[in-house]
Short mmCIF file of N, CA and C in Angstrom, two decimals:
data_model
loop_
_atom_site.label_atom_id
_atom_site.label_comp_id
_atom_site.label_asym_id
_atom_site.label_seq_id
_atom_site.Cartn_x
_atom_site.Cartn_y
_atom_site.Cartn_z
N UNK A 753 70.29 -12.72 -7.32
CA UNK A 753 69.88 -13.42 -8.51
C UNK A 753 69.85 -14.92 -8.26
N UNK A 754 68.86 -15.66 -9.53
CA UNK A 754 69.17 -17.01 -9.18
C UNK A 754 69.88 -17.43 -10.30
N UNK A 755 70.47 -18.64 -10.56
CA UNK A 755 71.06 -19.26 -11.69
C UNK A 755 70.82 -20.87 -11.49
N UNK A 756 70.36 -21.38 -13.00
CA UNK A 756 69.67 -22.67 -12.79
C UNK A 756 70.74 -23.44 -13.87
N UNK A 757 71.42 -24.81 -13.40
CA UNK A 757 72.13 -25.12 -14.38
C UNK A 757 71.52 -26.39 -14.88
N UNK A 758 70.91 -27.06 -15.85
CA UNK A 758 70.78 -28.18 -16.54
C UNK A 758 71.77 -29.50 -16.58
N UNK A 759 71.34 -30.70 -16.40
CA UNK A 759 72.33 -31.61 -16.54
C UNK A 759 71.72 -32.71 -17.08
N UNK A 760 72.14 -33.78 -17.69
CA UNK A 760 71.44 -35.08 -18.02
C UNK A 760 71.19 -35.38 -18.86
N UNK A 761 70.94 -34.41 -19.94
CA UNK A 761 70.22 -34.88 -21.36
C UNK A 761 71.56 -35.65 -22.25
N UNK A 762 70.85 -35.99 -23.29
CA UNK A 762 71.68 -36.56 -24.31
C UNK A 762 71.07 -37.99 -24.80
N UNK A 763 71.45 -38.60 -25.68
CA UNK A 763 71.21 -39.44 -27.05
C UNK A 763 70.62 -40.81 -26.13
N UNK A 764 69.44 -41.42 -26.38
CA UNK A 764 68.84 -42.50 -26.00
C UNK A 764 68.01 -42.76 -27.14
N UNK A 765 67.66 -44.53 -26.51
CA UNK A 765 67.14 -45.43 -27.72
C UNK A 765 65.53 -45.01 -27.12
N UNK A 766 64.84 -45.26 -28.01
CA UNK A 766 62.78 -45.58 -27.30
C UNK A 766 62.74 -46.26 -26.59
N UNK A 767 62.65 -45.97 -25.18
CA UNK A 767 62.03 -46.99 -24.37
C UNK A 767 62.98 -46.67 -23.29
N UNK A 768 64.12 -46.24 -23.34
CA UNK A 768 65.10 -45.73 -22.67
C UNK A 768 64.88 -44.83 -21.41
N UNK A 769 65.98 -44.47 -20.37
CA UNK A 769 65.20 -43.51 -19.70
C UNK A 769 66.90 -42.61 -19.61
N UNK A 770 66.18 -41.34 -19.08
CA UNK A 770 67.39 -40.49 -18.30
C UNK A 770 67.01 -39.81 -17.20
N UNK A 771 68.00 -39.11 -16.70
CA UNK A 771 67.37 -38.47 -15.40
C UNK A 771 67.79 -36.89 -15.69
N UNK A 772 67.55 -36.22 -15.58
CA UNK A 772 67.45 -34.74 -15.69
C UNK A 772 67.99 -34.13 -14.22
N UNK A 773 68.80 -33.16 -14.26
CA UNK A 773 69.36 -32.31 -12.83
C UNK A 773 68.76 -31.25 -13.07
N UNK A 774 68.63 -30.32 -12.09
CA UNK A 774 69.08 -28.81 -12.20
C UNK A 774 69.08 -28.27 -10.97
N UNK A 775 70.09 -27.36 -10.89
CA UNK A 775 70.85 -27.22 -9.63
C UNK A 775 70.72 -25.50 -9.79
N UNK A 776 69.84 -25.25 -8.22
CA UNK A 776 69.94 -23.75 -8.49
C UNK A 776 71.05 -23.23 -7.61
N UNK A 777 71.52 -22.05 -7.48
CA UNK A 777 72.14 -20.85 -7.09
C UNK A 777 71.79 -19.82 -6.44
N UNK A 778 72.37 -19.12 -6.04
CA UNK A 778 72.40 -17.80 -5.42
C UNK A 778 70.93 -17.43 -4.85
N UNK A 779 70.19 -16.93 -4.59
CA UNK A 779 68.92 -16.22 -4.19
C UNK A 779 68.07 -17.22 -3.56
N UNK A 780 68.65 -18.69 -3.51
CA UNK A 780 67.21 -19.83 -4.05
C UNK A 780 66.02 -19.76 -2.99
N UNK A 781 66.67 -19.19 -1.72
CA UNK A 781 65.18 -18.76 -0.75
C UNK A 781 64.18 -18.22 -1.50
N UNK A 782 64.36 -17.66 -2.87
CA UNK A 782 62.87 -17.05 -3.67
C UNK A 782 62.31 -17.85 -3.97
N UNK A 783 63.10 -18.86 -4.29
CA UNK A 783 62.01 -20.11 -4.97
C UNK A 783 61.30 -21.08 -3.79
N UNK A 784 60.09 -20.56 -4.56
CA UNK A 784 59.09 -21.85 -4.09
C UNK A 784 58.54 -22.68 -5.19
N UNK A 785 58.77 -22.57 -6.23
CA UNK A 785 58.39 -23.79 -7.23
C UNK A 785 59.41 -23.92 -7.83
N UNK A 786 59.70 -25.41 -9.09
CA UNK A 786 60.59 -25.22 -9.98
C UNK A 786 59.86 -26.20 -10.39
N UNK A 787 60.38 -26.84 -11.48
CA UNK A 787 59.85 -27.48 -12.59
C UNK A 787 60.77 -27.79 -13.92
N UNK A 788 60.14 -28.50 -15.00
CA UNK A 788 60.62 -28.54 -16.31
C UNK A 788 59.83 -27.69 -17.39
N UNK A 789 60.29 -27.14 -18.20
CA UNK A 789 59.28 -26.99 -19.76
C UNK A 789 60.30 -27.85 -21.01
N UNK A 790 59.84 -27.90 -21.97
CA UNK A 790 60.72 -28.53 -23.52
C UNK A 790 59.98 -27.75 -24.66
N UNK A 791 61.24 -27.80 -25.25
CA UNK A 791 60.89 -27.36 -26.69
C UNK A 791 61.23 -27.93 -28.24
N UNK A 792 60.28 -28.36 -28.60
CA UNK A 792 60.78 -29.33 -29.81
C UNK A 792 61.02 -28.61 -31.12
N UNK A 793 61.82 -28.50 -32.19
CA UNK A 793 61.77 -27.93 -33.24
C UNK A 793 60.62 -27.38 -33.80
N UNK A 794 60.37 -26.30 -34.45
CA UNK A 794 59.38 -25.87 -34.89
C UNK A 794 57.72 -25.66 -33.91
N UNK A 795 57.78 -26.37 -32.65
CA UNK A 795 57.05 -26.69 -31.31
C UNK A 795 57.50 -25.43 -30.62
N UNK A 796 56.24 -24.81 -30.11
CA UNK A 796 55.81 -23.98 -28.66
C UNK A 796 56.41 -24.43 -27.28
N UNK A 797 57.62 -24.01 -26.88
CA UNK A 797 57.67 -24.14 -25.57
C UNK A 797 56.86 -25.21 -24.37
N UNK A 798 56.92 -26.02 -23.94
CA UNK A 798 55.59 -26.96 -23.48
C UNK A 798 55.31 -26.94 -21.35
N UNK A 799 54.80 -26.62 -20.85
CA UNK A 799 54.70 -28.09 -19.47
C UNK A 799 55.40 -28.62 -19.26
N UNK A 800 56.29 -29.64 -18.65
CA UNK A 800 56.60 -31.25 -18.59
C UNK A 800 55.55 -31.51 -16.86
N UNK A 801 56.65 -30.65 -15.98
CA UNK A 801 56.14 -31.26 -14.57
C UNK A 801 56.67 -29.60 -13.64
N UNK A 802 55.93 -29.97 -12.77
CA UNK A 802 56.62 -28.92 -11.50
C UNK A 802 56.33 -29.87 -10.09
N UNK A 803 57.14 -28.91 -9.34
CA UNK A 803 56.99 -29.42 -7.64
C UNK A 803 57.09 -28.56 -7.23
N UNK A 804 56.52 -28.65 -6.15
CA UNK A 804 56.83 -27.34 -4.56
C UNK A 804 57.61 -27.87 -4.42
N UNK A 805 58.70 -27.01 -3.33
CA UNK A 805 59.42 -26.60 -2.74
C UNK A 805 58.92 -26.94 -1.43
N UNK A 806 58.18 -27.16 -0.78
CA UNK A 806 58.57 -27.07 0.67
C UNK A 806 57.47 -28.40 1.05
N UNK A 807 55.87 -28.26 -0.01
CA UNK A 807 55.56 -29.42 0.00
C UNK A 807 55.26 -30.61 -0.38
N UNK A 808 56.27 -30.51 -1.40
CA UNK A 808 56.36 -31.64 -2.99
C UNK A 808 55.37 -32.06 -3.54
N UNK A 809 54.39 -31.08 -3.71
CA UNK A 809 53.13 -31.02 -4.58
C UNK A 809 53.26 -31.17 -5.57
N UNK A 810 53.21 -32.10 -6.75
CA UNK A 810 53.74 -32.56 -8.05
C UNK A 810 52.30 -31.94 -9.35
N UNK A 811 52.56 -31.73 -10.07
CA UNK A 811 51.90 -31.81 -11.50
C UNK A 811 52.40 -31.95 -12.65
N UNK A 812 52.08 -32.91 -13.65
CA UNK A 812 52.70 -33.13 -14.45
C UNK A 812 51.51 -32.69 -16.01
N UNK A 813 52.38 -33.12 -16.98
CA UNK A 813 51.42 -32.40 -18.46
C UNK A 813 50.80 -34.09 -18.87
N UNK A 814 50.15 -34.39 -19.39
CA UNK A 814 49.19 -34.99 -19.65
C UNK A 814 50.02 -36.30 -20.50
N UNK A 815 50.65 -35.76 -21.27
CA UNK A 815 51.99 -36.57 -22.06
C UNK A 815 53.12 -37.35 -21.43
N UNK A 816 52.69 -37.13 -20.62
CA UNK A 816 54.27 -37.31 -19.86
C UNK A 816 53.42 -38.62 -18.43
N UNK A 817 52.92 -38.26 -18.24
CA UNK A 817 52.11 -39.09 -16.68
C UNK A 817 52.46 -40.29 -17.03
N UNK A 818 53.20 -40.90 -15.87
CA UNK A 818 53.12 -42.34 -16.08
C UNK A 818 54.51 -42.50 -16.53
N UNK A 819 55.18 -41.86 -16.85
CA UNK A 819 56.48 -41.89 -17.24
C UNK A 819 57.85 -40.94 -16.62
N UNK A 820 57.14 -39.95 -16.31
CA UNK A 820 58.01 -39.19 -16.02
C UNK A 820 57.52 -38.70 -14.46
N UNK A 821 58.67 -38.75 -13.60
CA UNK A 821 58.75 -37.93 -12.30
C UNK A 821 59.48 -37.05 -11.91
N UNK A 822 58.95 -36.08 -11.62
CA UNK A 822 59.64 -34.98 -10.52
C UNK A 822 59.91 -35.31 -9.00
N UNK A 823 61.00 -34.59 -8.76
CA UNK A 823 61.37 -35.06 -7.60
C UNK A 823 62.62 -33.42 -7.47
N UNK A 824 62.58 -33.19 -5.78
CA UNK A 824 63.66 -32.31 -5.46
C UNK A 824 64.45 -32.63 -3.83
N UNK A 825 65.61 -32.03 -3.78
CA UNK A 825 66.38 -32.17 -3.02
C UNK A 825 66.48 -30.81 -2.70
N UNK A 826 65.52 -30.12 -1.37
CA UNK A 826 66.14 -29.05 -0.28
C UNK A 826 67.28 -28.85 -0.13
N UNK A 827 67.88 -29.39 0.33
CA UNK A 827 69.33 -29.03 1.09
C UNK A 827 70.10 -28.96 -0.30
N UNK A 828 70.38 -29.74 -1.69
CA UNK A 828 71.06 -29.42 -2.49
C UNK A 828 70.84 -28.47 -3.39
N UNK A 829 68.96 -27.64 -2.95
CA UNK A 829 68.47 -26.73 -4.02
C UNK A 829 68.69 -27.53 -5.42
N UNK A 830 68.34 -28.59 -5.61
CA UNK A 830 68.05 -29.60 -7.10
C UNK A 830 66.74 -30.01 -7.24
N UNK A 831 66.89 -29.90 -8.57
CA UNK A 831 65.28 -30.49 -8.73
C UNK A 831 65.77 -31.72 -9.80
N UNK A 832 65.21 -32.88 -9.94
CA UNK A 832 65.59 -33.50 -10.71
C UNK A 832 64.18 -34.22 -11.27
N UNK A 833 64.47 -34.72 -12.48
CA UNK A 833 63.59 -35.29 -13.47
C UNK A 833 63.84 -36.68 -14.23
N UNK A 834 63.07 -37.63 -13.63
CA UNK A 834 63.45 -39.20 -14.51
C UNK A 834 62.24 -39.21 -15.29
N UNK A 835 63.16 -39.36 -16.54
CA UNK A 835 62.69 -40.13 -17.87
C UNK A 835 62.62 -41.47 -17.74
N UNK A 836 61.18 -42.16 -17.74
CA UNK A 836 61.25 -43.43 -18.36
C UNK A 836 60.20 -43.79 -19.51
N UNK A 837 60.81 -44.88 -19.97
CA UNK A 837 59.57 -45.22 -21.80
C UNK A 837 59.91 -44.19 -22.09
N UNK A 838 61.07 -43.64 -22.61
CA UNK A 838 61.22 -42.48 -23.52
C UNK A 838 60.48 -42.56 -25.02
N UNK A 839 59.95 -41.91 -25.67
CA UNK A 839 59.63 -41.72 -26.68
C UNK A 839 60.33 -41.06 -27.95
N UNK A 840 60.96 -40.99 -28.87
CA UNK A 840 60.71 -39.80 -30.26
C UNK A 840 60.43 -38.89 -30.00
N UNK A 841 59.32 -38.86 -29.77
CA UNK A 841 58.39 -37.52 -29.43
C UNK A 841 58.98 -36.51 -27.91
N UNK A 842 59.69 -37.52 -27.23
CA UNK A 842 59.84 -36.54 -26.04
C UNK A 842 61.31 -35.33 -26.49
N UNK A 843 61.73 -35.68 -27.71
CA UNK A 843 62.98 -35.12 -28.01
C UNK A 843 62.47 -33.27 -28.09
N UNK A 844 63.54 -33.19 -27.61
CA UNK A 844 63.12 -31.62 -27.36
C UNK A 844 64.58 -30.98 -26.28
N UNK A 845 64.58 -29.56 -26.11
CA UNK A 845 65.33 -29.37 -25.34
C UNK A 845 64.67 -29.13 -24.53
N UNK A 846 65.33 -29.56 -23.01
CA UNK A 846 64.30 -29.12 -21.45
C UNK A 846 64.82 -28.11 -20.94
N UNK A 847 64.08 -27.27 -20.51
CA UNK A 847 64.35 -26.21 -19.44
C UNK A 847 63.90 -26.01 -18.04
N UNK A 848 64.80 -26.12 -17.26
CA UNK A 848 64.28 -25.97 -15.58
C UNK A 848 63.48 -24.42 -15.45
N UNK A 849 62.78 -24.43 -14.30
CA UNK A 849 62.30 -23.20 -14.04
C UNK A 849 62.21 -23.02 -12.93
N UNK A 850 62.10 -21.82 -12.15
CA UNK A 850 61.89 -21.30 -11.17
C UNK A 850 60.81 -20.35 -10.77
N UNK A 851 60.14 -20.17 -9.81
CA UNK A 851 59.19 -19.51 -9.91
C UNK A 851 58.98 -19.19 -8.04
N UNK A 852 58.67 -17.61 -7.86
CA UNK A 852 58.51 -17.31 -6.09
C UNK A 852 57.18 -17.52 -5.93
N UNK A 853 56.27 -18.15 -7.09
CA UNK A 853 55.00 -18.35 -6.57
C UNK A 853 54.49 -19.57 -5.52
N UNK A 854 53.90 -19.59 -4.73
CA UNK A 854 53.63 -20.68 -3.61
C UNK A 854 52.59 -21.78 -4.52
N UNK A 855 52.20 -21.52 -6.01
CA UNK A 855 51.04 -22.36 -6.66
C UNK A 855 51.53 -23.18 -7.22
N UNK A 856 51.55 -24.76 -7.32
CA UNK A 856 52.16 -25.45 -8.13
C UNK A 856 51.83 -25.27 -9.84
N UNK A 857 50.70 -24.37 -10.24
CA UNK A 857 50.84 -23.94 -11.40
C UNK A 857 51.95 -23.06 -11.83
N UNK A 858 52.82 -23.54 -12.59
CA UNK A 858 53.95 -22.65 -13.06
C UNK A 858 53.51 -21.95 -14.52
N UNK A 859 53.38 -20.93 -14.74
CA UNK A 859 53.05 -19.97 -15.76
C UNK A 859 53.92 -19.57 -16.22
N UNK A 860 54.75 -18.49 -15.55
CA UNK A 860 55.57 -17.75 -16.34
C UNK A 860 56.55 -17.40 -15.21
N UNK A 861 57.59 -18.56 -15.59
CA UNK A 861 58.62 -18.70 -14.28
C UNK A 861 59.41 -17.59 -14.26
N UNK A 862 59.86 -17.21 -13.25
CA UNK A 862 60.79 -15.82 -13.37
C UNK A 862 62.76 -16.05 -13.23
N UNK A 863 62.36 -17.69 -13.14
CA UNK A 863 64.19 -18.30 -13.57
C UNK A 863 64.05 -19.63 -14.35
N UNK A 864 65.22 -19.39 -15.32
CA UNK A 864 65.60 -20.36 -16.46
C UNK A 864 66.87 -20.54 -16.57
N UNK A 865 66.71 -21.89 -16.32
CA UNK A 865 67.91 -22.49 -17.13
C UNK A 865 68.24 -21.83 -18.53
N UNK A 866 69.52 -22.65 -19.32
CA UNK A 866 69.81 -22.67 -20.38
C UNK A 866 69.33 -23.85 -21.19
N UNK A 867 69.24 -24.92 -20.58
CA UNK A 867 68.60 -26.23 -21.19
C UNK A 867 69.42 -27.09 -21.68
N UNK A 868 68.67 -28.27 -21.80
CA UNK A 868 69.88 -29.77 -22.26
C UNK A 868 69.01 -30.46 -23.09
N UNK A 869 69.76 -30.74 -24.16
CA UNK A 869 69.38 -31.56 -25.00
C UNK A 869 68.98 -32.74 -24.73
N UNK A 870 67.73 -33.42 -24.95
CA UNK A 870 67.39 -34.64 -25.07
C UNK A 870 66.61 -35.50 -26.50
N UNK A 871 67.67 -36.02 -26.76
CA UNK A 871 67.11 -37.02 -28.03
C UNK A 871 67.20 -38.37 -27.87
N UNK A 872 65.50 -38.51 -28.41
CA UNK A 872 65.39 -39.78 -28.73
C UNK A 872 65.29 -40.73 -29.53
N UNK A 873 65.98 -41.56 -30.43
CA UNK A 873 66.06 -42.24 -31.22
C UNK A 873 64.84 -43.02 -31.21
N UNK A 874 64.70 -43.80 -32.75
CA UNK A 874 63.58 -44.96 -33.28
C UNK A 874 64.51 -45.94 -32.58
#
């Protein structure tokens, strides 16, 4: 099995940034992608970003470009995520993902976090 743990979120002003962890476990030779999704109240599950795994092929959601990067660490099996120019709008909870697909399109990851809160204040 894999297990993905969340770290980083919590209470910032607009304009603010944070950095996002997630640290996988057990199996992680399956993974070849990981990534973020968020979910805002009453909001559909979303995108944020993904990366390969082996060749840090990045994509990000359209909202986010320019602000936000993905980035991972091999040897620690982490993927991590900086927030910067946070928005209002980015408030949502994030979820890491995992996925054994070799495509940096992440669809329908087959590991999840539990997720971390991120809010952003006016």
């Amino acid at each position: 099995q894999v297990q993905l743990v969340e770290s980083g979120g919590g209470l910032v002003q607009a304009g603010g940034s944070l950095r996002l962890s997630c640290a996988a476990s057990g199996r992680t030779f399956s993974i070849n992608t990981m990534g973020w999704f968020r979910q805002a109240p009453g909001k559909e599950r979303e995108f944020v970003a993904a990366i390969s795994k082996w060749r840090g092929s990045t994509k990000y959601a359209d909202s986010v470009k320019g602000r936000f990067t993905i980035s991972r660490d091999n040897d620690k099996n982490t993927v991590y995520l900086q927030m910067n120019s946070l928005r209002p709008e980015d408030t949502a909870v994030y979820y890491c993902a995992g996925d054994s697909s070799l495509s940096i399109v992440l669809q329908a990851p087959d590991y999840w976090g539990q997720g971390t809160q991120v809010t952003v204040s006016s």
